[in-house]
Structure formats: structure tokens, C-alpha cells
PDB file of C-alpha atoms in Angstrom:
ATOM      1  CA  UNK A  13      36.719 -33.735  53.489  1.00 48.00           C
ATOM      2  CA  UNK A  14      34.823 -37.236  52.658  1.00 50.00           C
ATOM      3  CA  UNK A  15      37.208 -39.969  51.522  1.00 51.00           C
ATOM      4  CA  UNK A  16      34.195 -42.727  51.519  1.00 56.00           C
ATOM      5  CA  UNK A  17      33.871 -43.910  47.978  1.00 66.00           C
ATOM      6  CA  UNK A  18      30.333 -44.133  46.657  1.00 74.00           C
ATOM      7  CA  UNK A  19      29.659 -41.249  44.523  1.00 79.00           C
ATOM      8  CA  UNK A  20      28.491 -41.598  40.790  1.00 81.00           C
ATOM      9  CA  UNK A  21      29.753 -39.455  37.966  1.00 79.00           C
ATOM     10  CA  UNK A  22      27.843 -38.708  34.533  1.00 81.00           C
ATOM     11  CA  UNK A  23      28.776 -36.466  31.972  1.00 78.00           C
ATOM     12  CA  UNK A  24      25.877 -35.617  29.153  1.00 73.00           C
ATOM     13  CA  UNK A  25      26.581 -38.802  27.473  1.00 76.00           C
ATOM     14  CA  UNK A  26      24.765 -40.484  30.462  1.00 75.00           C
ATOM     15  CA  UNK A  27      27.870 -43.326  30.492  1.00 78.00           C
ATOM     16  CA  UNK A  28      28.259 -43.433  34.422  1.00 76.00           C
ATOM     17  CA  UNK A  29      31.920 -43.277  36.014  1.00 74.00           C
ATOM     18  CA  UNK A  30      32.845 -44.361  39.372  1.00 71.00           C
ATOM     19  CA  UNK A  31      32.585 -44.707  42.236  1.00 77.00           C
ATOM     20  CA  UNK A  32      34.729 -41.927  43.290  1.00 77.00           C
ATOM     21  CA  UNK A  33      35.294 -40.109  47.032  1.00 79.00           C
ATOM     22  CA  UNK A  34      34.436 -36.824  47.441  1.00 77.00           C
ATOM     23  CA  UNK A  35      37.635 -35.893  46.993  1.00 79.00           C
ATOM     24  CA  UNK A  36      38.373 -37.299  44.142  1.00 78.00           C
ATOM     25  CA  UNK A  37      35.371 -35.325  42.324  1.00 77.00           C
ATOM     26  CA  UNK A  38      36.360 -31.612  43.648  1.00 79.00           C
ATOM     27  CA  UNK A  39      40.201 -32.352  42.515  1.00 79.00           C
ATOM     28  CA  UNK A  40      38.261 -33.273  38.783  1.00 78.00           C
ATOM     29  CA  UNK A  41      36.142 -30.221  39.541  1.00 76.00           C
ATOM     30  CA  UNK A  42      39.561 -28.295  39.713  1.00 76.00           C
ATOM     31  CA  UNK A  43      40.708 -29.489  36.565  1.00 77.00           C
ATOM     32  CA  UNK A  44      37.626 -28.542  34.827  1.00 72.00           C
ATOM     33  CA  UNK A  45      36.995 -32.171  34.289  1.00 72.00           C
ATOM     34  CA  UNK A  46      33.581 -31.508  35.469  1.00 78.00           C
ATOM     35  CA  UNK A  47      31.481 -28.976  33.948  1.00 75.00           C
ATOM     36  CA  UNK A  48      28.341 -27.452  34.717  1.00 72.00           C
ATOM     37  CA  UNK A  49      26.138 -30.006  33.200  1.00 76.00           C
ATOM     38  CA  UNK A  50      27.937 -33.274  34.853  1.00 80.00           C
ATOM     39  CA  UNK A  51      25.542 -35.296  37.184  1.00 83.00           C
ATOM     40  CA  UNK A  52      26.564 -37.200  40.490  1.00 81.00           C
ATOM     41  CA  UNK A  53      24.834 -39.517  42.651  1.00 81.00           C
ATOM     42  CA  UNK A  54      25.096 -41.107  45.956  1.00 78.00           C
ATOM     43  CA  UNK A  55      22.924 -43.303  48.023  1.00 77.00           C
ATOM     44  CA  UNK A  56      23.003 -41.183  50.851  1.00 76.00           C
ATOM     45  CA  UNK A  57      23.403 -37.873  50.332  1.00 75.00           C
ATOM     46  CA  UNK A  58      21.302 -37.755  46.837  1.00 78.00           C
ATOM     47  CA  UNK A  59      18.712 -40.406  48.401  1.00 75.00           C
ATOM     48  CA  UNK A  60      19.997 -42.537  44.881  1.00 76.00           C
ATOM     49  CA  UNK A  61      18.999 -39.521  42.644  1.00 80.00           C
ATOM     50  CA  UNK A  62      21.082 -38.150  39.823  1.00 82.00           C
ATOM     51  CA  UNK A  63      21.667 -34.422  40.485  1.00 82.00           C
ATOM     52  CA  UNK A  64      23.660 -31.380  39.305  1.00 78.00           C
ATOM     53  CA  UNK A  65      27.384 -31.740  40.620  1.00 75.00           C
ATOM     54  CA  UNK A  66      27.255 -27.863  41.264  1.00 74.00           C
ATOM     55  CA  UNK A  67      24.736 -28.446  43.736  1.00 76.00           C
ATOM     56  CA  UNK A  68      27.230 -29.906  45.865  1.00 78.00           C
ATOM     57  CA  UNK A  69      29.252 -27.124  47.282  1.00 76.00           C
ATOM     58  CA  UNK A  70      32.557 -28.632  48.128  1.00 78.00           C
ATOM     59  CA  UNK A  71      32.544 -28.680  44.092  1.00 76.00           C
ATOM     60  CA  UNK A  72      30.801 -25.930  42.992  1.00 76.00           C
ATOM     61  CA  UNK A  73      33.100 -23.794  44.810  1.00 76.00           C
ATOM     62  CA  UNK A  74      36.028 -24.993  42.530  1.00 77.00           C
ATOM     63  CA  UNK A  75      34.347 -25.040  39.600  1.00 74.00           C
ATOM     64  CA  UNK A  76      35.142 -22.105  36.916  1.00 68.00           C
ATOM     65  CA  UNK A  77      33.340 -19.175  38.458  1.00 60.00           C
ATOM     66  CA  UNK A  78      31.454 -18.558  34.632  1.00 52.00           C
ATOM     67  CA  UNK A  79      28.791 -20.915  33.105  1.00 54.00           C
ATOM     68  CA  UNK A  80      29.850 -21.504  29.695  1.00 52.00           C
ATOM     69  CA  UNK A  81      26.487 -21.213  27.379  1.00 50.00           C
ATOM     70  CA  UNK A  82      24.435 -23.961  27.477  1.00 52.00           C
ATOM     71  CA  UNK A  83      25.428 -26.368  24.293  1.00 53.00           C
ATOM     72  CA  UNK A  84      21.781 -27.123  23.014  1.00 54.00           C
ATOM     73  CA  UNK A  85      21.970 -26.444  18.991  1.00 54.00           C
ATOM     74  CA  UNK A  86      20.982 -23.365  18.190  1.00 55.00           C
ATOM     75  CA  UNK A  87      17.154 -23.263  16.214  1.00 56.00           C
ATOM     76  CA  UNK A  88      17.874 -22.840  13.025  1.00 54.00           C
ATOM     77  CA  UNK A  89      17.386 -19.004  11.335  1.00 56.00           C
ATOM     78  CA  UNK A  90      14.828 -18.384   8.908  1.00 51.00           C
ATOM     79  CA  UNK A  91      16.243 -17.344   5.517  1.00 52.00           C
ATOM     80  CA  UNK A  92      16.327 -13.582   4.362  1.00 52.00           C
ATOM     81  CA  UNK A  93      13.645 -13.278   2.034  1.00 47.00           C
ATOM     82  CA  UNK A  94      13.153 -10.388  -0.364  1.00 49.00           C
ATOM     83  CA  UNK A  95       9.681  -9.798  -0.187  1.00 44.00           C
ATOM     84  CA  UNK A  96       9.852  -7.346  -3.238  1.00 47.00           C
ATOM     85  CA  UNK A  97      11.315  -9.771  -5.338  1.00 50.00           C
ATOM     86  CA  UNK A  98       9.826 -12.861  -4.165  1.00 49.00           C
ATOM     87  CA  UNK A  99       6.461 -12.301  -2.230  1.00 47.00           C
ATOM     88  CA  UNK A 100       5.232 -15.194   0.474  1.00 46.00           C
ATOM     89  CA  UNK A 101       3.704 -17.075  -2.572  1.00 43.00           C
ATOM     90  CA  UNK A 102       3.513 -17.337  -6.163  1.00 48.00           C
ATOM     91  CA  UNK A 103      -0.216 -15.981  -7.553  1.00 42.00           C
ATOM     92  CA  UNK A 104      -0.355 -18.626 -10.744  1.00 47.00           C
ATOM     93  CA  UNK A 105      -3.718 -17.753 -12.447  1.00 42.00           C
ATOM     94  CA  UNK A 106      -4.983 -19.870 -15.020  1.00 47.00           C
ATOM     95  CA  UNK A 107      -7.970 -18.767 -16.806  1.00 46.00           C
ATOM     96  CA  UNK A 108     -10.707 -21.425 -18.364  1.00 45.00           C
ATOM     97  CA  UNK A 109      -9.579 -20.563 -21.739  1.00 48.00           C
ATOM     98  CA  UNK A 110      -7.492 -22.776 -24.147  1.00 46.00           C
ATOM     99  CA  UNK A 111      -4.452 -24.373 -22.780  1.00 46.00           C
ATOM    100  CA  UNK A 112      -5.104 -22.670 -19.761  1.00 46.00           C
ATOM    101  CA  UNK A 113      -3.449 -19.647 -21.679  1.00 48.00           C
ATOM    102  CA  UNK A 114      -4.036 -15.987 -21.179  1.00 50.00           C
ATOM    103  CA  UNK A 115      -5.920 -14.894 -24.658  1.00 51.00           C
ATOM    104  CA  UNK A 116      -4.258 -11.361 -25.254  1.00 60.00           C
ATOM    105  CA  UNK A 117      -5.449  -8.431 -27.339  1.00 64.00           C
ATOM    106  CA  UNK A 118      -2.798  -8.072 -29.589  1.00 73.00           C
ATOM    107  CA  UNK A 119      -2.731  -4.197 -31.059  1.00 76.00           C
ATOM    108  CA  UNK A 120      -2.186  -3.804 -34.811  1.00 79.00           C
ATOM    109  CA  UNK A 121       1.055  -2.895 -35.981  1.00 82.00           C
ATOM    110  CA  UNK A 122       0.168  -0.868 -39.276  1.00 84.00           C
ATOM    111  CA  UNK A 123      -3.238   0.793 -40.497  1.00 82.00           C
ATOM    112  CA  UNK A 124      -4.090  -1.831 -43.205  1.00 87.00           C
ATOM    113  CA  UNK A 125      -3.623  -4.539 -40.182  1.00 85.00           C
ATOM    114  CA  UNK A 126      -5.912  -2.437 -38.050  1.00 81.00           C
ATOM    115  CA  UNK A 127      -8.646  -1.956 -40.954  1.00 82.00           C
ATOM    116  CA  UNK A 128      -8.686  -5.731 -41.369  1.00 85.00           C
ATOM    117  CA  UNK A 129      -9.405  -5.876 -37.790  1.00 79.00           C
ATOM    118  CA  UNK A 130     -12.088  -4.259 -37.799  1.00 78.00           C
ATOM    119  CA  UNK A 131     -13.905  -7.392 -39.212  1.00 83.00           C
ATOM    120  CA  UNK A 132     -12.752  -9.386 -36.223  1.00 78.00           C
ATOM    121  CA  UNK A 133     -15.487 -10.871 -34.944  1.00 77.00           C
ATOM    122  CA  UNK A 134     -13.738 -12.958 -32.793  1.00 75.00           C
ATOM    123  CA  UNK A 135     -12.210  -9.808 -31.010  1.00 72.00           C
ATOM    124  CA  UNK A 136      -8.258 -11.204 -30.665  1.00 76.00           C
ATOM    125  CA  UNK A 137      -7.297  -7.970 -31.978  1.00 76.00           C
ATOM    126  CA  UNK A 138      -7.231  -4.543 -29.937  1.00 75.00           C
ATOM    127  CA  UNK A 139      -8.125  -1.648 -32.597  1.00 78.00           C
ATOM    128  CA  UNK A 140      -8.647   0.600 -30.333  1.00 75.00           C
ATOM    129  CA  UNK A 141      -6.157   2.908 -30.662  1.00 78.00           C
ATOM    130  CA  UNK A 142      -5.905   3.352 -34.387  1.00 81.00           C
ATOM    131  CA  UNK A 143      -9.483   3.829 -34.702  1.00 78.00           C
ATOM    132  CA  UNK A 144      -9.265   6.378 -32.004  1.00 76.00           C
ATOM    133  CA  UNK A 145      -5.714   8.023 -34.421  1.00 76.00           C
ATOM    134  CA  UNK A 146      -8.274   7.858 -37.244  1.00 79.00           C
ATOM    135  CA  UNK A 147     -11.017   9.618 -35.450  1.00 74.00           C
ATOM    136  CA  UNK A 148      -9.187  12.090 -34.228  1.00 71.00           C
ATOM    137  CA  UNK A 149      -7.263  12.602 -37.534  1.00 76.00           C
ATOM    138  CA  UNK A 150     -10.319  12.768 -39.528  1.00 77.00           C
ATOM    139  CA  UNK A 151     -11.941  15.394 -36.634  1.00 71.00           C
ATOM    140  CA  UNK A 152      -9.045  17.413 -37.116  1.00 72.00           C
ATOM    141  CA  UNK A 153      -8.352  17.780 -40.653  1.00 77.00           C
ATOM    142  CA  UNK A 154     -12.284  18.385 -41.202  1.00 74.00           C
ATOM    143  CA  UNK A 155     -12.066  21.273 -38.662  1.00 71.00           C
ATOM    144  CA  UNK A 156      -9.408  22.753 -40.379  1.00 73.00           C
ATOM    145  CA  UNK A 157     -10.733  22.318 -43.791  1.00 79.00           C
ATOM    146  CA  UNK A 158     -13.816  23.768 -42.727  1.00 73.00           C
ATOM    147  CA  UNK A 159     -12.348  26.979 -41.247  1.00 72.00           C
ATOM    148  CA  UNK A 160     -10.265  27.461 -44.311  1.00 77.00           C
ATOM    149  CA  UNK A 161     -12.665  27.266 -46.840  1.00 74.00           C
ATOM    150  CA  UNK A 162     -15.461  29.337 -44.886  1.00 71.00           C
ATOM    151  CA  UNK A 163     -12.938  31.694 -44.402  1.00 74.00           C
ATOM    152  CA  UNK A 164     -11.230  31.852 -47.565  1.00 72.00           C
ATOM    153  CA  UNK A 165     -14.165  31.362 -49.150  1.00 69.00           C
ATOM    154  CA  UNK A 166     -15.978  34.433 -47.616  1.00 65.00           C
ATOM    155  CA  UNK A 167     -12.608  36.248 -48.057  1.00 72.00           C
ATOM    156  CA  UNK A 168     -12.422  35.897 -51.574  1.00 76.00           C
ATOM    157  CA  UNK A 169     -16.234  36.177 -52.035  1.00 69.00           C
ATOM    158  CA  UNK A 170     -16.019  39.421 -50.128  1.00 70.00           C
ATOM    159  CA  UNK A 171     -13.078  40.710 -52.347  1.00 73.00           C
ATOM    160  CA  UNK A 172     -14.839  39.466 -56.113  1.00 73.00           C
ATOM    161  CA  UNK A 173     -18.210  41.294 -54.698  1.00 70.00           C
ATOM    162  CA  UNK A 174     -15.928  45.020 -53.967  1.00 72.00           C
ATOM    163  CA  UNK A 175     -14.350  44.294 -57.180  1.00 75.00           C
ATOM    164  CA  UNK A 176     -17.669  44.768 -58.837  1.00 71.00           C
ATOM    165  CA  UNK A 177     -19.003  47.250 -56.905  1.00 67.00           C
ATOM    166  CA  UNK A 178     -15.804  49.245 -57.943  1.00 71.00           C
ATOM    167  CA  UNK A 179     -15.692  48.917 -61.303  1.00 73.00           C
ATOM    168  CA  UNK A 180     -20.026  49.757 -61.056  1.00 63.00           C
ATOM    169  CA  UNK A 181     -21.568  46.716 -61.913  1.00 53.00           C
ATOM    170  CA  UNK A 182     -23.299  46.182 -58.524  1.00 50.00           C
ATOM    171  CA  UNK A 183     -25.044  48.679 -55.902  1.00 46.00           C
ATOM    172  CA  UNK A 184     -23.130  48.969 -52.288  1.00 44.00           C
ATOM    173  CA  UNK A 185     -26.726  48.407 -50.863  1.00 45.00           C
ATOM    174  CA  UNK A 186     -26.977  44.698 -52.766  1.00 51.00           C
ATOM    175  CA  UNK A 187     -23.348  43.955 -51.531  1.00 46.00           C
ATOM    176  CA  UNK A 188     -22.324  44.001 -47.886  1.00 44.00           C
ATOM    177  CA  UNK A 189     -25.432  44.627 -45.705  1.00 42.00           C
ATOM    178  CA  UNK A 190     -27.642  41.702 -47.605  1.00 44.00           C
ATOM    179  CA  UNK A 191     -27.799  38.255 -44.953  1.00 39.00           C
ATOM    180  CA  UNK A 192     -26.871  36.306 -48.057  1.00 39.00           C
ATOM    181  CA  UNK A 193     -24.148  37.612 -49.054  1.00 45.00           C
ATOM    182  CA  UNK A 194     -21.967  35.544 -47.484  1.00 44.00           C
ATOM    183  CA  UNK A 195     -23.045  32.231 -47.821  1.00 42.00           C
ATOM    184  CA  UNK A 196     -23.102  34.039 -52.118  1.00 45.00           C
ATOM    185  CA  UNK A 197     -19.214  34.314 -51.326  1.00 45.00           C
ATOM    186  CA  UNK A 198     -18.817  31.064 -50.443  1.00 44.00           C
ATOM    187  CA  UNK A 199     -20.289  29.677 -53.358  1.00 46.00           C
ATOM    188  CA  UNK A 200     -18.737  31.992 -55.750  1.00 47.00           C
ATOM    189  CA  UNK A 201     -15.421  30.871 -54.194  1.00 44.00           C
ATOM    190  CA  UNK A 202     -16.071  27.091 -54.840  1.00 44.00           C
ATOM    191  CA  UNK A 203     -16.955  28.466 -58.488  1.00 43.00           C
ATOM    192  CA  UNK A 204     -20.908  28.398 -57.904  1.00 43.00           C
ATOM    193  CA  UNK A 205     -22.754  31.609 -58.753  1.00 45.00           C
ATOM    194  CA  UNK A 206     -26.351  32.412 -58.621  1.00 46.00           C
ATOM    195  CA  UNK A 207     -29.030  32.144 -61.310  1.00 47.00           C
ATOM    196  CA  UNK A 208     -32.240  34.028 -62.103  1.00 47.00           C
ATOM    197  CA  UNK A 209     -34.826  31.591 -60.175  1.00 46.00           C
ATOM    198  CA  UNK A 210     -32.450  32.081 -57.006  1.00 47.00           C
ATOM    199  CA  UNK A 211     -30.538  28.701 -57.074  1.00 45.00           C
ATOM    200  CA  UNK A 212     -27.314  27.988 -57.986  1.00 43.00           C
ATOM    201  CA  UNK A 213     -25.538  26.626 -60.686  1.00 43.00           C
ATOM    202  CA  UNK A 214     -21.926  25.386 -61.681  1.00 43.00           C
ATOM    203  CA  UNK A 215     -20.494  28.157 -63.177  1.00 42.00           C
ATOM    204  CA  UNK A 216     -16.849  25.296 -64.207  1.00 46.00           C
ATOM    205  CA  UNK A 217     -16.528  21.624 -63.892  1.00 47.00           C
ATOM    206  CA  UNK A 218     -13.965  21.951 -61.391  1.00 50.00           C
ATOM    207  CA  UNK A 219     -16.255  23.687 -59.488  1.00 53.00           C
ATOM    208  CA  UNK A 220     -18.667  20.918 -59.392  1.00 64.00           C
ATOM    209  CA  UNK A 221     -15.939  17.560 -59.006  1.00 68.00           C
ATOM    210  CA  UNK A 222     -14.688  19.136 -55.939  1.00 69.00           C
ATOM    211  CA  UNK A 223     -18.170  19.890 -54.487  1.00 68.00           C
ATOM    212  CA  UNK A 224     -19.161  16.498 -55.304  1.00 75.00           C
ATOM    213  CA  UNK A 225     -16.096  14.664 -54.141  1.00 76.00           C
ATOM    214  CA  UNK A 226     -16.402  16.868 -50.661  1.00 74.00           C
ATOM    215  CA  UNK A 227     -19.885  15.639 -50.477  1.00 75.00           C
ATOM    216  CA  UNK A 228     -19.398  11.820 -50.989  1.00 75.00           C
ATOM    217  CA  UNK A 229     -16.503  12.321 -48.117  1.00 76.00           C
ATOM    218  CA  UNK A 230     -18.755  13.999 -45.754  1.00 77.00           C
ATOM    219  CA  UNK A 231     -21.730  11.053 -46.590  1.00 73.00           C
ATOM    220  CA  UNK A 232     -19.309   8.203 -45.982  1.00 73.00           C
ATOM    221  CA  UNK A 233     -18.032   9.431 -43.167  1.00 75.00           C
ATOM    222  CA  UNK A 234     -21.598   9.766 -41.588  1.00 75.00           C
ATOM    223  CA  UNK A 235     -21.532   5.508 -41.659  1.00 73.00           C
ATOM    224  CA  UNK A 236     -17.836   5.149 -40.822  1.00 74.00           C
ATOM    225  CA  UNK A 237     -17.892   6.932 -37.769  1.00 77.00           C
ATOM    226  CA  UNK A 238     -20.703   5.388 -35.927  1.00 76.00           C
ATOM    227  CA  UNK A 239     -19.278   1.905 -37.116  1.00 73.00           C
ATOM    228  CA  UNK A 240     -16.038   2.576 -35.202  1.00 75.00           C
ATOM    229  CA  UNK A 241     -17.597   4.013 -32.360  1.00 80.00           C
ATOM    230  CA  UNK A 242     -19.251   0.964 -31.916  1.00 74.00           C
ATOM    231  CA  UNK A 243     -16.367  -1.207 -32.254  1.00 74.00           C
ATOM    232  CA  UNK A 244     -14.373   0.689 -29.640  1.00 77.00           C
ATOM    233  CA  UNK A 245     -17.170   0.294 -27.740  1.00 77.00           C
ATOM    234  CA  UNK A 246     -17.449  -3.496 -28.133  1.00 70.00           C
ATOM    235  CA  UNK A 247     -13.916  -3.820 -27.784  1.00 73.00           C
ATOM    236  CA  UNK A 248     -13.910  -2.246 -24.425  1.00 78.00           C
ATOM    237  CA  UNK A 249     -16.748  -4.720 -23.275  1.00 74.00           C
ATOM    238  CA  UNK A 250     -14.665  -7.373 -23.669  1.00 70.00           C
ATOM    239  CA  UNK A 251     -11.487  -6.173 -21.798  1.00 74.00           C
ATOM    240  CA  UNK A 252     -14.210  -5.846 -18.877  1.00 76.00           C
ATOM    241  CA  UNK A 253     -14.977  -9.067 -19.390  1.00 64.00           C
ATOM    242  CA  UNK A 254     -11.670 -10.926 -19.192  1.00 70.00           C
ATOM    243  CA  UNK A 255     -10.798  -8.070 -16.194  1.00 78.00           C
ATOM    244  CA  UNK A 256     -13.531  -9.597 -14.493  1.00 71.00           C
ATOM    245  CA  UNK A 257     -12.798 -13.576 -15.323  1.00 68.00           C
ATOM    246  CA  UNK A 258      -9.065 -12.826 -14.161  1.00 74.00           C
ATOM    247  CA  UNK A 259     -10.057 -11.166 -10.961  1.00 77.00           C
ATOM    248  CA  UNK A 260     -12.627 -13.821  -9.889  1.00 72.00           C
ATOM    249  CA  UNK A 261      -9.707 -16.533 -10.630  1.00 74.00           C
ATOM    250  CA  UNK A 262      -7.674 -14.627  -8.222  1.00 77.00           C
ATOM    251  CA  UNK A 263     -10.518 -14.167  -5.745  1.00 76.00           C
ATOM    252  CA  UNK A 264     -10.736 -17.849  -5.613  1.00 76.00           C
ATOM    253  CA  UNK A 265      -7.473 -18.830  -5.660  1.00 76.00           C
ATOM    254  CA  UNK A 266      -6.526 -16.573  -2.752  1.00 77.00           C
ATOM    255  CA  UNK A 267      -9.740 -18.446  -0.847  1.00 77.00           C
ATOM    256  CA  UNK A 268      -8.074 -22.193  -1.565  1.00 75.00           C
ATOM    257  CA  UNK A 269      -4.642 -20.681  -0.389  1.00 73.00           C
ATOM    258  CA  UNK A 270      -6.009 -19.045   2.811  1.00 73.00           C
ATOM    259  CA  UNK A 271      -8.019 -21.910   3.649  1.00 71.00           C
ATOM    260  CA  UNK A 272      -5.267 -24.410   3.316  1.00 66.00           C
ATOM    261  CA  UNK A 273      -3.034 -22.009   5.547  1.00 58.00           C
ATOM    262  CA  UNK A 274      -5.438 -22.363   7.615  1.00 55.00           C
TER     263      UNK A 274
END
């Protein structure tokens, strides 16, 4: 084996050692005082070029037979993200309204808060759903009132009008097959009975109150109804509204974020 001196030894610290004989480097080689990333260089055989000291054979063949992995630091791992609880990026609208605050709806707590709403012009109140309880609680008691006092009211009608018929006051013919005879029953049971010019007349002042009072009801209701209608309506045009607003905001600020990914 060479014993010339004249060989140059680097480790990855690029501080040069040496010269050294041949020799000397395998017996370093051998003690593993050489590793696979160690650099040697000679005048003559390297032509003055630093090169890989496994290239040389004499020590590659006593170097450790496996490469140990190569001791660059490792890229660093991208964190685990939980996309369901915290998406890519934060979508922070902020509407053109006061403060840059979101103007909510807020929904009535009671009825008499709801009824004042109702003359909110500036629409910061949601009504909608007690006027909708209201309609629908109106709708159904009417229907029910209605079917219980045509019914009852024929009913009882029916049952005054056999009365008389049995006791002989009245002929069968003028008492059941007559058109009018029920809409007579009706009025009889709300205490109206018919007079000699064909009208009708209140036969007790009870009679008449409740007739009266049902009326003004039925009247009112005839302006109330429309007037809620319309504020549901109105009410609805203005969630569209700020639906609309909010979703352009996001439409644009998705733009400014794409195109500054970009």
C-alpha cells in the first residue's frame, strides 16, 4: 500500500487535516474516523480536486458496509390542522352598516312587544311570527265559531220549528221542505224571529248585543288582516335585502382573498 504522504482530509466542517499516507487514511477508515461524507485530496491522484473518500477503494472497502442517513435537517412538517374546526381562513364580513355591525331582527318576546312592533317603521324588529300565531289563531277560532253556531243554530232552529209543528201551531209543509227554513233557524237561535213584511227583528236585547258585537269583530278584522299581511310581507323584503348585502360582501371578499393568493 502507498506510504507517500500527500493526501488531504476534510470532514463536513471543511477544516482540512493532513497530509496523511494512504495508509494512514484506510487505518482512520477502520476506525470509523472517516465517514461517508469525509473528502480527500491529492495532487496526483485527485488532479488537486476534493472528492468523496469512498471513491477511493483501498478505503471504501473498510469503511462500515451501511450508509448511515444522510444528516441534512429534516424539512420541517406542516401542522395538523382541523379543517372542521378551523377552515384555511377566517370569512370576517363586515357589512356597511353602523359600526360595521350586523343589524339583527330581533323577534318579540311577548304579544304587547310584538303589537308595538308593528309600528316599526324602521323594521329592527322581526314580527313575523306572532302575526303569523295571531293569524292563524284568529283563522281558527272563527272556523270553529262558525261551525258551531251554524250548526247549533240550525239544530236548535230545527228542534223550536218540530216543537211547534207538534203542539199544531205550524203546517209540516211551512216547516222542513221551505229553502228558508234554515237560515229562519239560525236566526231564531241567535234570538231573531221573523216579522210580517219578511224581515227580521230582535225578538231580546241579548239577542241583538251579541249580533252586534260579532259584527264589529268580523268588520275590524276585515282591516287588521290585510294590515298584517302586508307587514309580513314587508318584513320579508327586507331579510332579502340584508341576505343579499351579506352575500355580495362575501362575494367580494372571497375575490380580494383569491386574488392576493394569487
Amino acid at each position: 500500500m502507498e506510504t507517500i504522504s500527500g493526501w488531504l482530509l476534510r470532514h463536513h466542517d471543511k477544516i482540512e487535516h493532513g497530509p496523511f499516507s494512504l495508509a494512514v487514511l484506510v487505518e482512520a477508515a477502520s476506525r470509523g474516523d472517516i465517514v461517508f461524507d469525509s473528502e480527500v485530496k491529492h495532487d496526483k491522484h485527485t488532479e488537486g480536486q476534493w472528492i468523496l473518500a469512498k471513491r477511493v477503494r483501498q478505503i471504501r472497502e473498510v469503511m462500515p458496509a451501511s450508509e448511515p442517513p444522510p444528516t441534512s435537517e429534516p424539512e420541517p412538517e406542516e401542522p395538523i390542522i382541523d379543517r372542521e374546526t378551523k377552515p384555511d381562513f377566517q370569512l370576517k364580513i363586515e357589512p356597511g352598516r353602523p359600526g360595521g355591525k350586523r343589524i339583527k331582527l330581533a323577534i318579540p318576546r311577548d304579544p304587547l312587544s310584538a303589537f308595538i312592533t308593528i309600528f316599526d317603521f324602521r323594521f329592527n324588529s322581526f314580527a313575523t311570527p306572532w302575526i303569523i300565531r295571531f293569524i292563524y289563531g284568529i283563522g281558527t277560532v272563527t272556523i270553529v265559531l262558525a261551525t258551531i253556531v251554524f250548526w247549533g243554530g240550525a239544530f236548535i232552529g230545527s228542534a223550536i220549528e218540530l216543537m211547534k209543528f207538534a203542539i199544531g201551531g205550524v203546517a209540516a209543509t211551512d216547516v222542513l221542505p221551505k229553502p228558508y227554513l234554515a237560515s229562519a233557524s239560525i236566526g231564531q237561535s241567535l234570538s231573531f224571529v221573523e216579522n210580517g213584511g219578511g224581515g227580521y227583528v230582535g225578538a231580546s236585547m241579548p239577542g241583538n248585543a251579541f249580533g252586534i258585537i260579532l259584527t264589529i269583530i268580523i268588520v275590524n278584522l276585515f282591516f287588521v288582516i290585510p294590515l298584517l299581511i302586508l307587514r309580513v310581507a314587508c318584513e320579508f323584503m327586507i331579510v332579502a335585502f340584508r341576505v343579499a348585502e351579506d352575500v355580495s360582501d362575501s362575494k367580494t371578499l372571497l375575490r380580494e382573498l383569491f386574488d392576493r393568493d394569487a
